Coordinates of C-alpha atoms and ligand atoms in Angstrom, one line a residue:
M298 CA -4.7 16.4 -23.7
V299 CA -4.1 12.8 -23.3
D300 CA -3.0 11.2 -26.1
L301 CA -4.2 7.5 -25.3
S302 CA -2.9 6.3 -28.8
A303 CA 0.5 7.6 -27.9
I304 CA 0.6 5.7 -24.7
R305 CA -0.5 2.3 -26.1
K306 CA 2.2 3.0 -29.0
N307 CA 5.2 3.6 -26.3
H308 CA 3.9 0.5 -24.2
A309 CA 4.5 -1.4 -27.8
Y310 CA 7.5 0.0 -28.3
L311 CA 8.7 -0.8 -24.5
A312 CA 7.4 -4.5 -24.7
E313 CA 9.4 -4.7 -28.4
Y314 CA 12.3 -3.7 -26.9
A315 CA 12.2 -5.7 -23.7
A316 CA 10.8 -8.8 -26.0
K317 CA 11.6 -11.6 -23.9
A318 CA 9.7 -10.0 -20.7
E319 CA 6.5 -9.0 -19.8
C320 CA 6.1 -5.6 -20.0
A321 CA 3.6 -4.4 -17.1
A322 CA 2.6 -0.9 -16.3
V323 CA 3.6 1.3 -13.3
I324 CA 0.1 3.4 -12.7
K325 CA 0.6 4.5 -9.3
A326 CA -0.3 8.4 -8.5
D327 CA -3.1 8.4 -10.4
A328 CA -1.0 7.1 -13.6
Y329 CA 1.5 9.9 -12.7
G330 CA -1.5 12.3 -12.6
V331 CA -2.5 11.0 -16.1
G332 CA -5.6 9.2 -15.0
M333 CA -5.5 5.9 -14.1
R334 CA -8.8 4.5 -15.4
E335 CA -7.9 5.7 -18.5
V336 CA -4.4 4.7 -18.8
A337 CA -5.3 1.6 -17.4
S338 CA -8.4 0.8 -20.3
C339 CA -6.7 2.1 -22.6
L340 CA -3.8 -0.5 -22.1
A341 CA -6.3 -3.2 -21.2
D342 CA -5.7 -5.1 -24.8
T343 CA -2.0 -5.4 -23.9
V344 CA -1.2 -5.4 -20.2
Q345 CA -2.0 -8.0 -17.8
T346 CA -0.2 -6.5 -14.8
F347 CA -0.2 -3.4 -13.3
F348 CA 1.4 -2.0 -10.5
V349 CA 0.5 0.5 -7.9
A350 CA 2.0 2.1 -5.0
H351 CA -0.9 1.9 -2.1
P352 CA -3.6 -0.7 -1.2
E353 CA -6.3 1.8 -2.1
E354 CA -5.0 2.8 -5.6
G355 CA -5.2 -1.3 -5.9
R356 CA -8.9 -1.1 -4.5
Q357 CA -9.5 1.9 -7.1
L358 CA -7.6 -0.1 -9.8
R359 CA -9.8 -3.5 -9.0
S360 CA -12.9 -1.8 -9.9
Y361 CA -11.8 -1.0 -13.3
C362 CA -9.9 -4.1 -14.3
P363 CA -11.7 -7.3 -12.6
E364 CA -9.4 -9.5 -14.1
K365 CA -5.9 -8.2 -14.4
R366 CA -3.1 -8.9 -11.8
I367 CA -2.3 -5.7 -9.6
F368 CA 0.8 -5.5 -7.7
V369 CA 1.0 -3.0 -4.5
L370 CA 4.6 -1.7 -4.1
H371 CA 4.3 -0.5 -0.8
G372 CA 2.6 -3.9 0.1
F373 CA 0.6 -3.6 3.3
L374 CA -0.2 -2.2 6.6
P375 CA -0.7 -4.3 9.4
H376 CA -4.2 -3.9 9.6
Q377 CA -4.8 -4.5 5.9
P378 CA -3.9 -8.2 4.8
D379 CA -7.6 -8.7 4.8
F380 CA -8.2 -6.0 2.4
M381 CA -5.3 -7.4 -0.1
V382 CA -7.1 -10.8 -0.1
K383 CA -10.7 -9.0 -0.5
Y384 CA -9.7 -6.9 -4.0
G385 CA -7.2 -9.4 -5.1
L386 CA -3.8 -7.4 -4.4
I387 CA -0.8 -8.8 -4.5
P388 CA 1.5 -7.0 -1.8
V389 CA 5.0 -6.6 -2.9
L390 CA 6.7 -7.7 0.6
N391 CA 9.3 -4.9 1.6
S392 CA 10.6 -6.1 5.1
L393 CA 11.1 -9.0 7.0
G394 CA 8.4 -7.7 8.9
Q395 CA 6.1 -7.8 6.3
V396 CA 7.2 -11.4 5.1
R397 CA 6.6 -12.9 8.5
Q398 CA 3.2 -10.9 8.8
W399 CA 1.8 -12.1 5.5
R400 CA 3.4 -15.7 6.4
D401 CA 1.3 -15.6 9.8
F402 CA -1.6 -14.3 7.7
C403 CA -1.8 -17.1 5.4
Q404 CA -1.2 -20.1 8.1
K405 CA -4.0 -18.6 9.5
A406 CA -6.2 -18.3 6.6
G407 CA -5.3 -22.1 6.1
R408 CA -4.2 -20.9 2.6
E409 CA -1.3 -19.3 0.8
H410 CA -2.0 -16.0 -0.9
P411 CA 0.1 -14.7 -3.9
A412 CA 2.7 -11.9 -2.5
A413 CA 5.9 -10.3 -4.5
L414 CA 9.2 -10.2 -2.5
Q415 CA 11.8 -7.5 -3.1
F416 CA 15.2 -7.4 -2.9
D417 CA 17.1 -4.6 -1.3
T418 CA 20.2 -4.6 -4.1
G419 CA 21.8 -1.3 -3.0
M420 CA 19.1 1.4 -2.9
S421 CA 18.3 1.3 0.8
R422 CA 14.6 2.2 0.3
F423 CA 12.3 -0.8 0.2
G424 CA 13.2 -4.6 0.4
I425 CA 14.8 -7.3 2.5
S426 CA 18.7 -7.8 2.8
W427 CA 21.1 -10.3 2.2
E428 CA 21.1 -11.2 5.8
D429 CA 17.5 -11.2 5.8
M430 CA 17.7 -14.0 3.2
R431 CA 18.7 -16.9 6.6
D432 CA 14.9 -16.1 7.8
E433 CA 12.8 -19.4 8.4
A434 CA 10.2 -17.3 6.7
V435 CA 11.8 -16.0 4.0
K436 CA 13.0 -19.2 3.1
E437 CA 9.4 -20.6 3.2
L438 CA 8.0 -18.1 1.0
K439 CA 7.1 -19.0 -2.2
P440 CA 6.3 -15.8 -4.0
V441 CA 4.8 -15.0 -7.5
L442 CA 7.4 -12.4 -7.9
V443 CA 10.6 -11.5 -7.3
M444 CA 11.8 -7.7 -7.7
S445 CA 14.1 -5.1 -6.8
H446 CA 14.5 -1.4 -8.2
L447 CA 17.3 0.4 -9.4
A448 CA 18.7 3.9 -7.9
C449 CA 20.6 5.3 -11.1
A450 CA 19.1 3.5 -14.3
D451 CA 19.1 7.0 -15.8
Q452 CA 23.0 6.9 -15.8
P453 CA 24.0 4.1 -18.0
E454 CA 27.7 4.5 -16.9
D455 CA 27.0 4.3 -13.6
R456 CA 28.6 1.5 -12.0
A457 CA 26.0 1.1 -9.6
N458 CA 23.6 -0.6 -12.2
E459 CA 26.1 -3.3 -12.7
E460 CA 26.7 -4.0 -9.0
Q461 CA 22.7 -4.3 -8.5
L462 CA 22.2 -6.3 -11.1
A463 CA 24.8 -8.8 -9.8
C464 CA 23.1 -8.4 -6.4
F465 CA 20.1 -9.4 -7.7
L466 CA 21.2 -12.3 -9.5
K467 CA 22.4 -13.7 -6.6
M468 CA 19.5 -12.9 -4.2
S469 CA 17.1 -14.4 -6.8
A470 CA 19.0 -17.3 -7.0
A471 CA 17.7 -18.3 -3.9
F472 CA 14.1 -18.6 -5.6
P473 CA 14.5 -20.7 -8.8
G474 CA 11.8 -20.7 -11.5
V475 CA 10.2 -17.7 -9.9
P476 CA 9.3 -14.6 -12.4
R477 CA 12.0 -11.7 -11.9
S478 CA 11.8 -8.1 -12.4
L479 CA 14.5 -5.3 -12.0
A480 CA 14.1 -2.5 -14.7
A481 CA 11.7 0.4 -14.8
S482 CA 11.3 2.7 -17.2
S483 CA 15.4 3.6 -17.4
G484 CA 16.5 0.6 -16.7
I485 CA 15.1 -1.3 -19.9
F486 CA 17.5 0.7 -22.0
L487 CA 20.2 -0.8 -19.9
G488 CA 19.8 -3.6 -22.3
E489 CA 18.8 -7.2 -22.1
A490 CA 20.5 -8.2 -19.4
Y491 CA 18.1 -6.2 -17.2
H492 CA 14.8 -7.3 -18.7
F493 CA 14.3 -10.7 -17.1
E494 CA 11.0 -12.0 -17.3
M495 CA 9.1 -8.7 -16.5
V496 CA 9.7 -5.2 -17.1
R497 CA 8.1 -2.4 -14.9
P498 CA 7.9 1.1 -17.2
G499 CA 5.8 4.0 -15.6
I500 CA 6.8 7.4 -16.8
A501 CA 7.9 6.1 -20.6
L502 CA 4.3 5.8 -21.2
Y503 CA 3.8 9.5 -21.5
G504 CA 7.0 9.5 -23.9
L505 CA 9.6 10.7 -21.4
A506 CA 12.9 9.1 -22.6
P507 CA 14.6 8.5 -19.8
Q508 CA 18.2 8.5 -21.7
E509 CA 19.2 10.7 -24.9
G510 CA 19.4 8.0 -27.5
E511 CA 15.6 7.0 -27.0
K512 CA 13.9 10.1 -27.3
E513 CA 12.6 10.4 -30.8
R514 CA 11.3 6.5 -30.5
L515 CA 8.7 7.2 -27.5
I516 CA 6.0 10.0 -28.3
S517 CA 4.9 12.6 -25.8
A518 CA 1.2 11.5 -25.0
I519 CA 0.8 15.2 -22.7
G520 CA -0.6 18.1 -24.1
L521 CA -1.7 21.1 -22.0
E522 CA -3.0 24.7 -22.9
A523 CA -4.4 27.5 -21.2
Q524 CA -6.6 30.3 -21.9
I525 CA -5.5 33.8 -22.4
L526 CA -7.7 36.0 -19.7
Q527 CA -6.3 39.5 -20.5
I528 CA -4.4 41.3 -22.5
R529 CA -3.1 44.8 -21.9
Q530 CA -0.8 47.1 -23.7
I531 CA 1.8 48.4 -21.1
R532 CA 4.1 51.6 -21.2
E533 CA 8.1 51.3 -21.1
G534 CA 9.2 51.0 -17.3
T535 CA 5.7 49.4 -16.1
R536 CA 6.2 46.3 -14.0
I537 CA 4.4 43.2 -13.8
G538 CA 3.5 40.5 -11.2
Y539 CA 4.0 39.9 -7.4
G540 CA 7.5 41.5 -6.5
L541 CA 7.0 43.5 -9.7
T542 CA 10.1 42.4 -10.4
Y543 CA 9.8 42.4 -14.2
K544 CA 10.1 46.0 -15.8
A545 CA 9.3 46.8 -19.1
E546 CA 12.1 47.9 -21.4
G547 CA 10.0 49.5 -23.8
A548 CA 6.2 49.6 -24.7
M549 CA 4.7 45.5 -25.0
R550 CA 1.5 43.7 -25.0
V551 CA 1.2 41.3 -22.0
A552 CA -1.3 38.6 -21.5
T553 CA -2.5 37.3 -18.4
V554 CA -2.9 33.3 -18.5
G555 CA -5.1 31.4 -16.5
I556 CA -2.6 29.1 -14.9
G557 CA -0.1 29.2 -12.0
Y558 CA 1.3 27.2 -9.3
A559 CA -1.9 25.6 -8.1
D560 CA -1.7 23.9 -11.7
G561 CA 1.9 22.8 -11.3
V562 CA 3.4 25.5 -13.0
F563 CA 6.3 25.9 -10.5
R564 CA 7.3 29.2 -9.4
S565 CA 11.1 28.3 -10.7
F566 CA 9.2 28.4 -14.6
S567 CA 9.6 32.3 -14.3
R568 CA 13.2 32.2 -14.9
G569 CA 13.6 31.5 -18.6
G570 CA 9.8 29.8 -18.7
A571 CA 7.8 30.5 -22.0
L572 CA 4.2 29.7 -23.2
W573 CA 3.4 28.6 -27.0
K574 CA 1.1 29.8 -29.8
G575 CA 2.5 27.2 -32.4
K576 CA 5.5 27.9 -33.4
E577 CA 5.6 31.4 -31.4
C578 CA 7.3 31.5 -28.3
L579 CA 5.8 33.6 -25.2
P580 CA 7.8 34.2 -22.7
V581 CA 6.9 34.8 -19.0
L582 CA 7.2 38.1 -17.2
G583 CA 7.6 38.2 -13.5
R584 CA 6.8 35.8 -11.1
I585 CA 4.1 32.6 -11.5
S586 CA 0.9 33.7 -9.5
M587 CA -1.2 30.9 -7.8
D588 CA -3.7 30.9 -10.7
S589 CA -2.2 33.2 -13.3
L590 CA 1.0 34.5 -15.1
S591 CA 2.1 36.4 -17.8
V592 CA 3.6 36.5 -20.9
D593 CA 4.7 38.9 -23.2
V594 CA 2.8 38.8 -26.5
T595 CA 3.9 41.9 -28.2
G596 CA 3.5 41.3 -31.9
T597 CA 1.5 38.5 -32.3
E598 CA -2.4 38.7 -33.2
L599 CA -3.1 36.7 -30.1
E600 CA -6.6 38.3 -28.4
E601 CA -8.2 37.9 -25.0
G602 CA -9.9 34.1 -25.0
D603 CA -7.5 32.8 -26.7
W604 CA -5.7 29.6 -25.9
V605 CA -2.0 28.8 -25.6
T606 CA 0.2 26.1 -25.2
V607 CA 2.0 24.9 -21.9
I608 CA 2.7 21.8 -23.5
G609 CA 2.9 20.4 -26.7
Q610 CA 5.0 20.6 -30.0
E611 CA 7.7 22.9 -29.0
Q612 CA 7.5 22.3 -25.1
S613 CA 7.5 18.8 -23.5
F614 CA 7.0 18.1 -19.7
A615 CA 10.0 17.0 -19.6
E616 CA 11.7 20.3 -21.1
I617 CA 9.6 22.6 -18.9
A618 CA 11.0 20.2 -16.0
R619 CA 14.9 21.2 -17.4
Q620 CA 13.5 24.7 -17.3
A621 CA 12.2 24.9 -13.7
G622 CA 15.1 22.8 -12.5
T623 CA 13.4 19.5 -11.8
I624 CA 12.1 16.4 -13.4
G625 CA 9.6 15.1 -15.9
Y626 CA 8.2 13.2 -12.8
E627 CA 7.5 16.1 -10.8
V628 CA 6.1 18.1 -13.5
L629 CA 3.4 15.5 -14.6
T630 CA 2.7 14.2 -11.0
A631 CA 1.9 18.3 -10.2
L632 CA -0.5 18.8 -12.7
G633 CA -3.4 19.9 -10.8
G634 CA -7.0 18.8 -11.0
R635 CA -8.4 22.1 -12.2
F636 CA -7.8 21.2 -15.9
E637 CA -10.9 20.2 -18.2
R638 CA -9.3 16.5 -19.5
F639 CA -9.8 15.5 -22.8
Y640 CA -8.6 12.0 -23.1
R641 CA -8.1 11.3 -27.5
E642 CA -6.6 8.8 -29.8
V643 CA -4.5 11.1 -32.0
G644 CA -1.9 9.0 -34.0
Ligands
PLP882 C1 7.8 4.1 -10.1 C2 8.4 2.9 -10.0 C3 8.5 2.0 -11.1 C4 8.0 3.1 -12.3 O1 9.5 3.9 -12.9 P1 9.3 4.6 -14.1 O2 10.8 5.2 -13.9 O3 8.3 5.5 -13.7 O4 9.2 3.6 -15.1 C5 8.9 0.5 -11.3 N1 8.8 -0.2 -10.4 C6 9.3 0.6 -9.0 C7 9.8 -0.2 -7.9 C8 8.6 2.4 -8.8 O5 8.5 2.6 -7.6

C-alpha cells in the first residue's frame, strides 16, 4: 500500500523546510520501487522538476508528464543525444567527455539544447573536476543548472559536508546566475546554506528520515501486508525451514507466510526479524525462503488466510533495514514486483 497523500505531505514539508529553493523530486528506479507513474502524478500539482537516472526512465516519465522538466542524472551515452532531445530530457553532464560531446552535438544541430553540469566536489563519483573547469568546452557551456552531491549528508557532524559545500561554492562561482543544487534528502536538513536554488529529495518523500530529529515530521508512505498460507501446531524439538536452523523449545503454533527473499525480504531478516498483527509481534523462525517465511503465532487468534503486516505502524521500512543490517534505500528498492499494489489517499 502506497499512501499518496503522505508523499504529498512529505514533499510539502521538505519544500517548506527549504523554502527559498525549488523542491524537485528524484524518482529514479521506478520511484525507488514505489511506482514512478503514480508518484509523478501525485506530485504533479506542486513539482515542476523531476530527476531520473537513465535516459530510458526519462522517456517513460515523459509519457506521463508532457510538461515537466526532466533531468537525467547519468547524462547520455554517445549514441543518445538525439534521444534526449526527442523526449525533451535534460542531461546532467558528468565528465569532460560528455560536455564536449554535448557541445559538438549542439553545434551540429545549430542550436543550444539545455544541459545541467555536475561538479565533483569530493565524492569521486560523477562530475567534472576543478582542473576540468579550464577546458574551453566547459567555459563555453551555458548550463541551466549546476549541481553536486554530498557523500556524508546523513552524518551532519562530518567535516566532509562543509568541505564539499566550500568546493561547490567555489566551482559554481564560475557560472554566475545559474541555479545551483547540492542537497538530496539528508542534505536538506543540514540547513539553509545547503539549499541554494534547488533541492533534490528522493527517499524522504516516502518518509525515511535521514536524521534523528526529523523522524516525527515525515510520514511513512509505505505499507506491506502478506498472507498466512498455512498454520501448523508443532511439538517441542520440531525444526523449521531450510537448514533446520530453528528448533522449537516447546509446543507452538507456526504460520507460513507467503513472502520471501524474492519479494525483497532479505535472508538476514531471519535474525531478530518479525512480522506484526496490530500490536502483536510475530518473530520470524528459521531461515527466509524464496517465497515464504515462518513466524511464531503461538497464543494469537490468527488463522490461515489472515493478513499480517510486514511494513506498517509498528515497523517502518527503515526499521526493517536496521534489523537486516542494511539501509532503507535497499529495502525499498528491493521490494519485488509480485505484490498487488494499492495507491491510496490515507491521511
Ligand atoms: C539519488 C539521488 C538523489 C536523491 O537522493 P535521496 O537520498 O534519495 O534524497 C539526489 N541527487 C542525486 C545526484 C542522486 O543520485
